[in-house]
Short mmCIF file of C-alpha atoms and ligand atoms in Angstrom, two decimals:
data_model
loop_
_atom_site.label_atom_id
_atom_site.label_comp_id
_atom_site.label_asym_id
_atom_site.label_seq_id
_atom_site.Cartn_x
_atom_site.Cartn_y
_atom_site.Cartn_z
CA UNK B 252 43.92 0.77 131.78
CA UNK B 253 42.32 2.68 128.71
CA UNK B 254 41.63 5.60 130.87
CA UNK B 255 45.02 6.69 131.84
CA UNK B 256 46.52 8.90 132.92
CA UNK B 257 43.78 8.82 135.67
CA UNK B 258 43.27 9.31 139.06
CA UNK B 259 41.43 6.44 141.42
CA UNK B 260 39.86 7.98 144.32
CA UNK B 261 38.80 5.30 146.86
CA UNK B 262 36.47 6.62 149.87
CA UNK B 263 36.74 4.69 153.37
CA UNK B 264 39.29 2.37 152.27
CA UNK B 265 38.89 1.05 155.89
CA UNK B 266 35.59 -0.38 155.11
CA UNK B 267 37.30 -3.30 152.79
CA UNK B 268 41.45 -2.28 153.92
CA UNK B 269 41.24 -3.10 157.82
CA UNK B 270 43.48 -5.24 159.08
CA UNK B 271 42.63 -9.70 158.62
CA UNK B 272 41.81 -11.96 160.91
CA UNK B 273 41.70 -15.66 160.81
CA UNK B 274 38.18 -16.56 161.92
CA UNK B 275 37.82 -20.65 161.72
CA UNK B 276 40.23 -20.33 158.62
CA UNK B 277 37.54 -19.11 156.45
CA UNK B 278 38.10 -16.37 153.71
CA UNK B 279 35.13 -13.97 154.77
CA UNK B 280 34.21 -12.37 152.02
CA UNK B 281 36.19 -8.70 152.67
CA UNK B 282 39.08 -10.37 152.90
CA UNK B 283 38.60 -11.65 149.31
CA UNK B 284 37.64 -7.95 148.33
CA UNK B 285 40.81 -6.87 150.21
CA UNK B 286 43.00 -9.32 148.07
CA UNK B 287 41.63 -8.93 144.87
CA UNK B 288 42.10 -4.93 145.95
CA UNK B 289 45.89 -5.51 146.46
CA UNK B 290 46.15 -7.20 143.75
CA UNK B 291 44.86 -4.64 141.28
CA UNK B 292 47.02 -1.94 142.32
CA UNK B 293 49.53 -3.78 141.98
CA UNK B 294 49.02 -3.91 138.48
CA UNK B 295 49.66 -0.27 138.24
CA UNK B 296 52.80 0.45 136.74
CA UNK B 297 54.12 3.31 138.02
CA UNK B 298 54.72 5.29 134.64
CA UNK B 299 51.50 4.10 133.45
CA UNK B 300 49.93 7.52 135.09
CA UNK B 301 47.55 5.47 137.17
CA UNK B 302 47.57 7.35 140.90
CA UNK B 303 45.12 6.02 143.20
CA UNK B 304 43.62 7.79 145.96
CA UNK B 305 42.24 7.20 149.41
CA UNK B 306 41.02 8.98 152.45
CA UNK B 307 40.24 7.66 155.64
CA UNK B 308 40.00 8.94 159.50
CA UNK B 309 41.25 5.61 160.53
CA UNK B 310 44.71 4.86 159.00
CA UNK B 311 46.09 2.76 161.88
CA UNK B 312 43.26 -0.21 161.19
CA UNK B 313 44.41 -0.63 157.57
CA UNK B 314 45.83 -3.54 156.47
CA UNK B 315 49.46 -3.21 156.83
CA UNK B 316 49.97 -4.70 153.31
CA UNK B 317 47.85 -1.61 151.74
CA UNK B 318 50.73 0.60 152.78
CA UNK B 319 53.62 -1.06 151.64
CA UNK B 320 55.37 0.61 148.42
CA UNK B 321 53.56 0.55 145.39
CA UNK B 322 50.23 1.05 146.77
CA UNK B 323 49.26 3.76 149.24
CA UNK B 324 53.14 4.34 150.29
CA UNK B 325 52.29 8.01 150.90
CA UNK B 326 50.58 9.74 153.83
CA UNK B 327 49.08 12.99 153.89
CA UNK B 328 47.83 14.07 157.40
CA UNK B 329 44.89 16.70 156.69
CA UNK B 330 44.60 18.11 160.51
CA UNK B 331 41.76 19.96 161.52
CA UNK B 332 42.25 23.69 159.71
CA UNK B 333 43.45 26.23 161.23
CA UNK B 334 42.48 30.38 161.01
CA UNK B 335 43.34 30.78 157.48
CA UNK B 336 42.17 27.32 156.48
CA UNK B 337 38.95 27.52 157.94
CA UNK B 338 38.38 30.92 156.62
CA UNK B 339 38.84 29.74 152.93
CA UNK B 340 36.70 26.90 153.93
CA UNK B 341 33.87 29.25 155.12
CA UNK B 342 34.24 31.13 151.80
CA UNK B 343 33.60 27.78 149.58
CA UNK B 344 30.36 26.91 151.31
CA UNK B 345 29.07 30.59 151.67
CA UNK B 346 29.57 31.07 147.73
CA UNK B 347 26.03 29.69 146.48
CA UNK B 348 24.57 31.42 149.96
CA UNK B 349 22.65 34.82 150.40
CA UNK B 350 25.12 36.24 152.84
CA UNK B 351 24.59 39.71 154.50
CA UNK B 352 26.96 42.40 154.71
CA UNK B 353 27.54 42.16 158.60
CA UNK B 354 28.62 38.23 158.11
CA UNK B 355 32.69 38.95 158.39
CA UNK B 356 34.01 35.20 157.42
CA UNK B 357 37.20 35.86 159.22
CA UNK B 358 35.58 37.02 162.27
CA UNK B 359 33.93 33.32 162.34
CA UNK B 360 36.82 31.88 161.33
CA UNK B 361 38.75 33.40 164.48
CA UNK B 362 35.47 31.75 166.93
CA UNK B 363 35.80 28.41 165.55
CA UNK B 364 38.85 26.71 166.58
CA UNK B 365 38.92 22.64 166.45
CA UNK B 366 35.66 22.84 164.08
CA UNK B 367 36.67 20.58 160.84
CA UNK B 368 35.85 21.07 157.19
CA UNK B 369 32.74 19.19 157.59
CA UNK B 370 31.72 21.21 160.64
CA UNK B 371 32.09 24.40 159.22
CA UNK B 372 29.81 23.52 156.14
CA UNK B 373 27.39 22.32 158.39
CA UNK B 374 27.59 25.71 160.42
CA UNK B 375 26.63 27.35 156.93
CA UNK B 376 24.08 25.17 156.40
CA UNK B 377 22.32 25.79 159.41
CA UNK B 378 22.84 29.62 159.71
CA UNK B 379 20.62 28.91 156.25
CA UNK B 380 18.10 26.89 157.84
CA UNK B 381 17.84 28.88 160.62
CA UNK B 382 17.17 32.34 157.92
CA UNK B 383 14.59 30.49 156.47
CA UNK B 384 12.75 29.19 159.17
CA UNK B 385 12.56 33.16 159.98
CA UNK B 386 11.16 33.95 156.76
CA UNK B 387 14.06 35.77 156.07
CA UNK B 388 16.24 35.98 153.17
CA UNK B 389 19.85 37.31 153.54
CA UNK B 390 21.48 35.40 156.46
CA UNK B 391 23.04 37.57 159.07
CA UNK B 392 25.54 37.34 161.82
CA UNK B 393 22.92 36.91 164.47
CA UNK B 394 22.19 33.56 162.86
CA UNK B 395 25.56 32.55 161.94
CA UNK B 396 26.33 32.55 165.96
CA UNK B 397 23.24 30.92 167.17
CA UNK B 398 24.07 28.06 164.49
CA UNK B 399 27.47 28.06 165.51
CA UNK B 400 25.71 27.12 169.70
CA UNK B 401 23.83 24.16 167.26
CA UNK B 402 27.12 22.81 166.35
CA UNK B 403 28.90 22.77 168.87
CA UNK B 404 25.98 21.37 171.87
CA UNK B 405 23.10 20.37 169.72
CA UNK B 406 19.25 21.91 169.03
CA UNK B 407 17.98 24.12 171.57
CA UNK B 408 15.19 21.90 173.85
CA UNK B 409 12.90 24.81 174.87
CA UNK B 410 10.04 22.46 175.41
CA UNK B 411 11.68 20.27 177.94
CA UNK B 412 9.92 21.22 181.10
CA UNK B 413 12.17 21.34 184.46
CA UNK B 414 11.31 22.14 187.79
CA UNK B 415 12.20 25.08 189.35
CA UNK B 416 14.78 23.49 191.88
CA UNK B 417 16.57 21.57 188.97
CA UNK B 418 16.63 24.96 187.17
CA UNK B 419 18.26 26.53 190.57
CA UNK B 420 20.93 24.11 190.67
CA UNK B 421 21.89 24.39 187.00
CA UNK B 422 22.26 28.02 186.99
CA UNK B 423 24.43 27.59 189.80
CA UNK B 424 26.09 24.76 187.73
CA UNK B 425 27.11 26.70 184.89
CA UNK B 426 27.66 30.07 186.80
CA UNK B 427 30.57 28.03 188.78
CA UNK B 428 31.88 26.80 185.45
CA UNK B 429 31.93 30.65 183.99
CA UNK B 430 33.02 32.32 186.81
CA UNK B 431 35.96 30.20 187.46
CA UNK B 432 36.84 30.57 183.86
CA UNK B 433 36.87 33.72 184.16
CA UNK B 434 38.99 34.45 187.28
CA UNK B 435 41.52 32.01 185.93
CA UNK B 436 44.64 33.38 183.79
CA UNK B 437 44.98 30.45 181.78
CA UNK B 438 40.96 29.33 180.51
CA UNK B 439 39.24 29.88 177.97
CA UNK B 440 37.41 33.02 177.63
CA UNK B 441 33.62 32.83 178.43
CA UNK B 442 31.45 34.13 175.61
CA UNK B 443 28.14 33.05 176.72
CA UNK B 444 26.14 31.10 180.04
CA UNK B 445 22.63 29.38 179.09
CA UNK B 446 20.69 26.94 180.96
CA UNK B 447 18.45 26.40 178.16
CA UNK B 448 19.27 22.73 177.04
CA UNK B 449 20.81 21.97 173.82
CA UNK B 450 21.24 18.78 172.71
CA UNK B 451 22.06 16.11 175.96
CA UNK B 452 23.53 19.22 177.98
CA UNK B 453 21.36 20.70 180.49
CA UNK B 454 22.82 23.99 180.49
CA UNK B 455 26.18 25.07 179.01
CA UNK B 456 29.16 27.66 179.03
CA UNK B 457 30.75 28.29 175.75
CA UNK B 458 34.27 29.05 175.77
CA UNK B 459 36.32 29.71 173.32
CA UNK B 460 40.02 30.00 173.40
CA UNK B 461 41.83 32.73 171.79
CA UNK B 462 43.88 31.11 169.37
CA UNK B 463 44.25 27.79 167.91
CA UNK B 464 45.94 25.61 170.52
CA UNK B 465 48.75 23.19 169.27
CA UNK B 466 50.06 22.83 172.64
CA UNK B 467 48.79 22.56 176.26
CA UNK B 468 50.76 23.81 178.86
CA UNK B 469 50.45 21.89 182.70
CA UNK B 470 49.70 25.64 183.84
CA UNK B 471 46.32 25.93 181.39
CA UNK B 472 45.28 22.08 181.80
CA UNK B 473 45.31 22.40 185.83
CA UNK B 474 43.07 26.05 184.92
CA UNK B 475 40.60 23.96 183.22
CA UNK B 476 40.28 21.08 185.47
CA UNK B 477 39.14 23.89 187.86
CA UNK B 478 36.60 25.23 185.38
CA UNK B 479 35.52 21.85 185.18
CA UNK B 480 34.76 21.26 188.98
CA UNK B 481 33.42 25.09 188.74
CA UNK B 482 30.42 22.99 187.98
CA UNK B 483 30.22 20.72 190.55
CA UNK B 484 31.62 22.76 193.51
CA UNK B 485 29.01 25.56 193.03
CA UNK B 486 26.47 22.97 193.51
CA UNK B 487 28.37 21.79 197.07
CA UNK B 488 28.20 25.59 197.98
CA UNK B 489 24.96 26.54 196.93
CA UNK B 490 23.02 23.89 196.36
CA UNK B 491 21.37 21.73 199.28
CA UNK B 492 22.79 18.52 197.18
CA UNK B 493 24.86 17.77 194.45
CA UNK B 494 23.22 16.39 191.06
CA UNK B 495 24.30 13.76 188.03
CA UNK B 496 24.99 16.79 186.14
CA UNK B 497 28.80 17.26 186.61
CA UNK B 498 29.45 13.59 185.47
CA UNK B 499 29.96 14.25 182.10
CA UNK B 500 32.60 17.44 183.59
CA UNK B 501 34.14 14.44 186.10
CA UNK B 502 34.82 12.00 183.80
CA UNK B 503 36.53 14.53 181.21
CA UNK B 504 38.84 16.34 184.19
CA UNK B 505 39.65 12.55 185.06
CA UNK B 506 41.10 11.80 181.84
CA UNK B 507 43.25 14.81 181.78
CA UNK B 508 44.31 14.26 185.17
CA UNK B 509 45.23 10.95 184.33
CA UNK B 510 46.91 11.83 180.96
CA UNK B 511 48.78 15.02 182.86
CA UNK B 512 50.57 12.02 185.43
CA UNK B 513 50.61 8.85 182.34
CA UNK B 514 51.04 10.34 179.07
CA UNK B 515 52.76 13.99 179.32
CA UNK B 516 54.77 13.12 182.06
CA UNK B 517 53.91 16.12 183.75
CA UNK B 518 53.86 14.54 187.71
CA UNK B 519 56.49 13.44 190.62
CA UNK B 520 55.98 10.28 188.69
CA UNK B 521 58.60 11.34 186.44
CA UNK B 522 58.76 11.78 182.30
CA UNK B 523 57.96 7.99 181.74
CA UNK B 524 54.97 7.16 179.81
CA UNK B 525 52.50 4.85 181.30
CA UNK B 526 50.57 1.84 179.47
CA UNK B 527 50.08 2.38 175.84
CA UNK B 528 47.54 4.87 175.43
CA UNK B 529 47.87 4.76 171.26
CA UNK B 530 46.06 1.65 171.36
CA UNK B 531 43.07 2.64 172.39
CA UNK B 532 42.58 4.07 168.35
CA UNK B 533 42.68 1.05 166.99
CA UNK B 534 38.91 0.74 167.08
CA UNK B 535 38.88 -2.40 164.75
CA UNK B 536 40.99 -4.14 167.34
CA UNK B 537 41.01 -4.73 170.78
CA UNK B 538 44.42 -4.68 172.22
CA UNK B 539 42.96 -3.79 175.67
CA UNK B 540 44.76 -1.66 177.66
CA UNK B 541 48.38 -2.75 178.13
CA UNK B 542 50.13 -2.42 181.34
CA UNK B 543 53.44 -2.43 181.80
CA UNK B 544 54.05 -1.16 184.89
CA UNK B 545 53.98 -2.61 188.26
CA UNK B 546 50.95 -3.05 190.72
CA UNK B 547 52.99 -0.29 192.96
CA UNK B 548 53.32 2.01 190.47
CA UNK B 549 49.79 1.67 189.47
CA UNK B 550 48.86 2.79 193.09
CA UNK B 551 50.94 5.84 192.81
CA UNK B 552 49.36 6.85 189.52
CA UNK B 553 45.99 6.37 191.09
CA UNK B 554 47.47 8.69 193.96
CA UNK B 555 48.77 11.46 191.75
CA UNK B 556 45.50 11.43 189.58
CA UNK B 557 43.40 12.21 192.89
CA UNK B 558 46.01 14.66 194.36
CA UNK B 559 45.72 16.36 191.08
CA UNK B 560 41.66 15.94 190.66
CA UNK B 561 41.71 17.23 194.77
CA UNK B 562 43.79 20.34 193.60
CA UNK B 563 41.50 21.42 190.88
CA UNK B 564 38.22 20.98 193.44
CA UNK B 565 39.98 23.34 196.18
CA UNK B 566 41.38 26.35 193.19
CA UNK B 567 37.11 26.25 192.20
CA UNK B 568 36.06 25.75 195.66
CA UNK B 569 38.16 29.12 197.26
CA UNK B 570 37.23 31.07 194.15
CA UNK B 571 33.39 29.95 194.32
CA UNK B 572 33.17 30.66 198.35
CA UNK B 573 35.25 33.96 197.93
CA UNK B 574 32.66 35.04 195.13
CA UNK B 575 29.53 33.91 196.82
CA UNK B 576 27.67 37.36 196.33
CA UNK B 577 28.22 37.20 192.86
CA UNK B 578 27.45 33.54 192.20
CA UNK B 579 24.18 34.63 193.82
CA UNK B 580 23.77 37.50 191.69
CA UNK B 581 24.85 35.64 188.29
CA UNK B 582 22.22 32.47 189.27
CA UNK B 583 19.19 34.81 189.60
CA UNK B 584 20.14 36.48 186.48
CA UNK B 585 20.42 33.28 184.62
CA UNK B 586 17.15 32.04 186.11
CA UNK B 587 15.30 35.44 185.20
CA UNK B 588 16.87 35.87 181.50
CA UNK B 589 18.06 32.24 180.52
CA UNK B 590 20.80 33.23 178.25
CA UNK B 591 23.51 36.11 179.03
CA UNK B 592 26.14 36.72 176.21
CA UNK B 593 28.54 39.59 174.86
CA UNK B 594 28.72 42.55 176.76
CA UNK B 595 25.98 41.59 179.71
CA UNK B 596 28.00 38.76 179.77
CA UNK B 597 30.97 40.08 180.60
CA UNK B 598 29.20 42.83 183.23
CA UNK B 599 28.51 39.69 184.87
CA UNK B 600 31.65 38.00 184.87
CA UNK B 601 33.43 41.23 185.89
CA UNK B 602 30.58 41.73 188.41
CA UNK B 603 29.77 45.39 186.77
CA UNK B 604 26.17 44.19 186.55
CA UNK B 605 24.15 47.16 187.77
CA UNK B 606 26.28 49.41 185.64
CA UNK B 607 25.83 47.22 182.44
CA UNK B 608 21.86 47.60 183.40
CA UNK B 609 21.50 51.44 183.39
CA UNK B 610 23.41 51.53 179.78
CA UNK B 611 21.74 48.25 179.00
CA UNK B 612 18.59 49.65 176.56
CA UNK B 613 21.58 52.03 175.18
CA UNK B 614 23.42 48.76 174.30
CA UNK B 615 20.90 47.34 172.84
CA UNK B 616 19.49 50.11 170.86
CA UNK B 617 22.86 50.93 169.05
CA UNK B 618 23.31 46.76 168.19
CA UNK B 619 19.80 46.90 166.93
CA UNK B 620 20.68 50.07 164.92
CA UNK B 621 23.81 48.51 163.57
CA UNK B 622 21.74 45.23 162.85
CA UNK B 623 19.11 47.34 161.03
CA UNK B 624 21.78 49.12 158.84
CA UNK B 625 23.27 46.26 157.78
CA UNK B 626 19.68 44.91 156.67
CA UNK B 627 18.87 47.90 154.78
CA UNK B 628 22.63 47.76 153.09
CA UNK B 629 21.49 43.81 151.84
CA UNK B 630 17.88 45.00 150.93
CA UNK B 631 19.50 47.43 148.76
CA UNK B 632 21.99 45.04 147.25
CA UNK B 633 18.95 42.65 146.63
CA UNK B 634 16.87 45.24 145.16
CA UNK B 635 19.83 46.29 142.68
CA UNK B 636 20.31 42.59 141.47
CA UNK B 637 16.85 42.42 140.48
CA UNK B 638 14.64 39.42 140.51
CA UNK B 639 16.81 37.36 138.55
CA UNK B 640 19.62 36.05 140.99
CA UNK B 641 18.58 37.79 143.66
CA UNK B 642 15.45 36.54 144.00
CA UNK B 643 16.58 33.04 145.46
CA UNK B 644 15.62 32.90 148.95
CA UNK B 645 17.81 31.24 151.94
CA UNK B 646 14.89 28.98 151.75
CA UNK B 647 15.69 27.32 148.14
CA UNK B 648 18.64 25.28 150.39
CA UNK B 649 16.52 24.37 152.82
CA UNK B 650 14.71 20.65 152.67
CA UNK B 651 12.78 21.09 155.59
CA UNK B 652 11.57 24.80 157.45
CA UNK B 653 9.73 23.24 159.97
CA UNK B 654 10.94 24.41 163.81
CA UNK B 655 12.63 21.17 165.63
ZN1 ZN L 1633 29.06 21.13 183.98
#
């Protein structure tokens, strides 16, 4: 080792480091890369100043050999970051970015819970993309939140052509799934409705919860098992049939429901856990799902899952029927304007819509003000840095400026 003291940093260790298996009793060749791995750091003496490095998302497929002392005998859990950490993050991959006055990097930071490191550079990224495909060259908060939408559900699809009835039943869709939010204590926040498509979604309600969440309480999950039938119920109520488009909604509330009565323990059932739901990580393996409970108890399960599944329906369904005039109201707005966010938003949630209109072009006129100020404050700035640094564009990061 002529280049110690040193530090080895190895990438996706799980590529070479997950676990062997004995096919016909043939070495396959990553085994032989695996050995000959193990073998070399064991030839690291610990005072030698040799430290080698890995990350991976998948530490349970690793080879338990890899861990054992003497090689990678210490774990370091990097979790998802929270306020402070994804602030600092934002402020790393803003540096070498033209970044307007009115961007406030905390104020992101606060909107972003559950977005990773790598998530949060690509919401930079974009929000530069998205400047230059404007011909613009400072990037402001306008497209910092409509990059954020990107992240989180995928492109925009304005050319995808629907028919008026499918467009009735998903502004129905996602009015149910907002206005239940909204009349529940324990949801998330709505920020903004669309039923423009983005990505596979059709329409979508972003949410955002206050805080980062560590824990779930039985009170909030139950609250957003009825904000996920919002979807579907609205289209029982209002709609002459229901649609596909709440299976994606179904099949998410029927996990929690499940994990509320197998995993927290949170049902008549009692505190015991049911099956093994850690195995299901181990995506190099197939342990299949273990279960070590009786065919009776299995039944009951089933029963609690649906009692808990029929609970969340009913909460949505009184709220939707008791707020029909409004769901009416918030579906034609949807279907005349497409996208409703910030204050009209919230007019519409808190079913102050007419008021909202008549100060509506005052709204609007003082945001555009503030927007415009802001502009002039980063034309100024650019103006005083001369042409030198201050003459690269957003569009000098940007490989391609085409629309998509
Ligand atoms: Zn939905």
């Amino acid at each position: 080792m002529k280049n110690a003291p040193c530090i080895i940093f190895i990438d996706e260790p799980d590529s070479v480091g997950h676990g062997r298996e004995v096919k016909n009793g043939a070495t396959s060749e990553h085994e032989q890369t695996l050995n000959q791995l193990l073998s070399a750091m064991d030839g690291f003496d610990s005072n030698k100043g040799v430290v080698v490095l890995a990350a991976t998302n998948r530490p349970e497929v690793l080879d338990p050999a890899l861990l054992r002392p003497g090689r990678f005998d210490r774990q370091i859990v990097v979790d998802t970051p929270d306020v402070r950490g994804r602030e600092k993050i934002l402020t790393v991959h803003a540096k070498d970015k033209p970044i307007g006055s009115d961007v406030d990097l905390s104020k992101i930071a606060k909107i972003t819970p559950g977005f990773t490191g790598a998530d949060l550079a690509n919401l930079m990224n974009e929000s530069a993309l998205l400047t230059a495909r404007r011909g613009k060259k400072i990037i402001t908060m306008r497209e910092v939140s409509e990059s954020m939408e990107r992240v989180i559900a995928g492109p925009e699809r304005k050319g995808r052509v629907l028919n008026e009835r499918t467009k009735h039943t998903i502004a129905y869709h996602e009015s149910g799934h907002a206005l239940v939010g909204h009349l529940l204590d324990h949801a998330d926040p709505v920020h903004k409705i669309s039923i423009i498509s983005r990505g596979r979604a059709l329409g979508y309600t972003l949410s955002i919860p206050d805080e980062d969440k560590v824990l779930n309480s039985l009170s909030e999950m139950k609250d957003e098992l009825a904000v996920f039938m919002g979807g579907r119920v609205a289209e029982e109520i209002f709609c002459d049939d229901v649609t596909t488009g709440a299976s994606n909604d179904l099949e998410r509330a029927s996990k929690m429901a499940r994990a509320i009565v197998t995993q927290y323990g949170m049902s008549p059932l009692g505190t015991q856990v049911f099956g093994q739901p850690n195995h299901e990580v181990f995506l190099g393996r197939d342990y299949g799902n273990t279960q070590d409970y009786s065919e009776e108890t299995a039944r009951r399960i089933d029963e609690e899952v649906a009692k808990i599944m029929k609970e969340a329906h009913d909460r949505a369904h009184k709220i939707l029927a008791d707020h029909a005039d409004q769901m009416d109201l918030m579906a034609s707005v949807l279907l005349e304007r497409e996208t409703v966010e910030g204050e009209a938003c919230e007019a519409l949630l808190d079913n102050k819509w007419d008021e909202y209109l008549a100060r509506e072009d005052e709204i609007i006129a003082a945001k555009e003000a503030e927007e415009a100020a802001a502009r002039a404050k980063d034309a100024e700035l650019l103006a005083a840095q001369g042409d030198g640094e201050g003459a690269q564009t957003a569009a000098a990061s940007s490989p391609d400026a085409g629309e998509t």
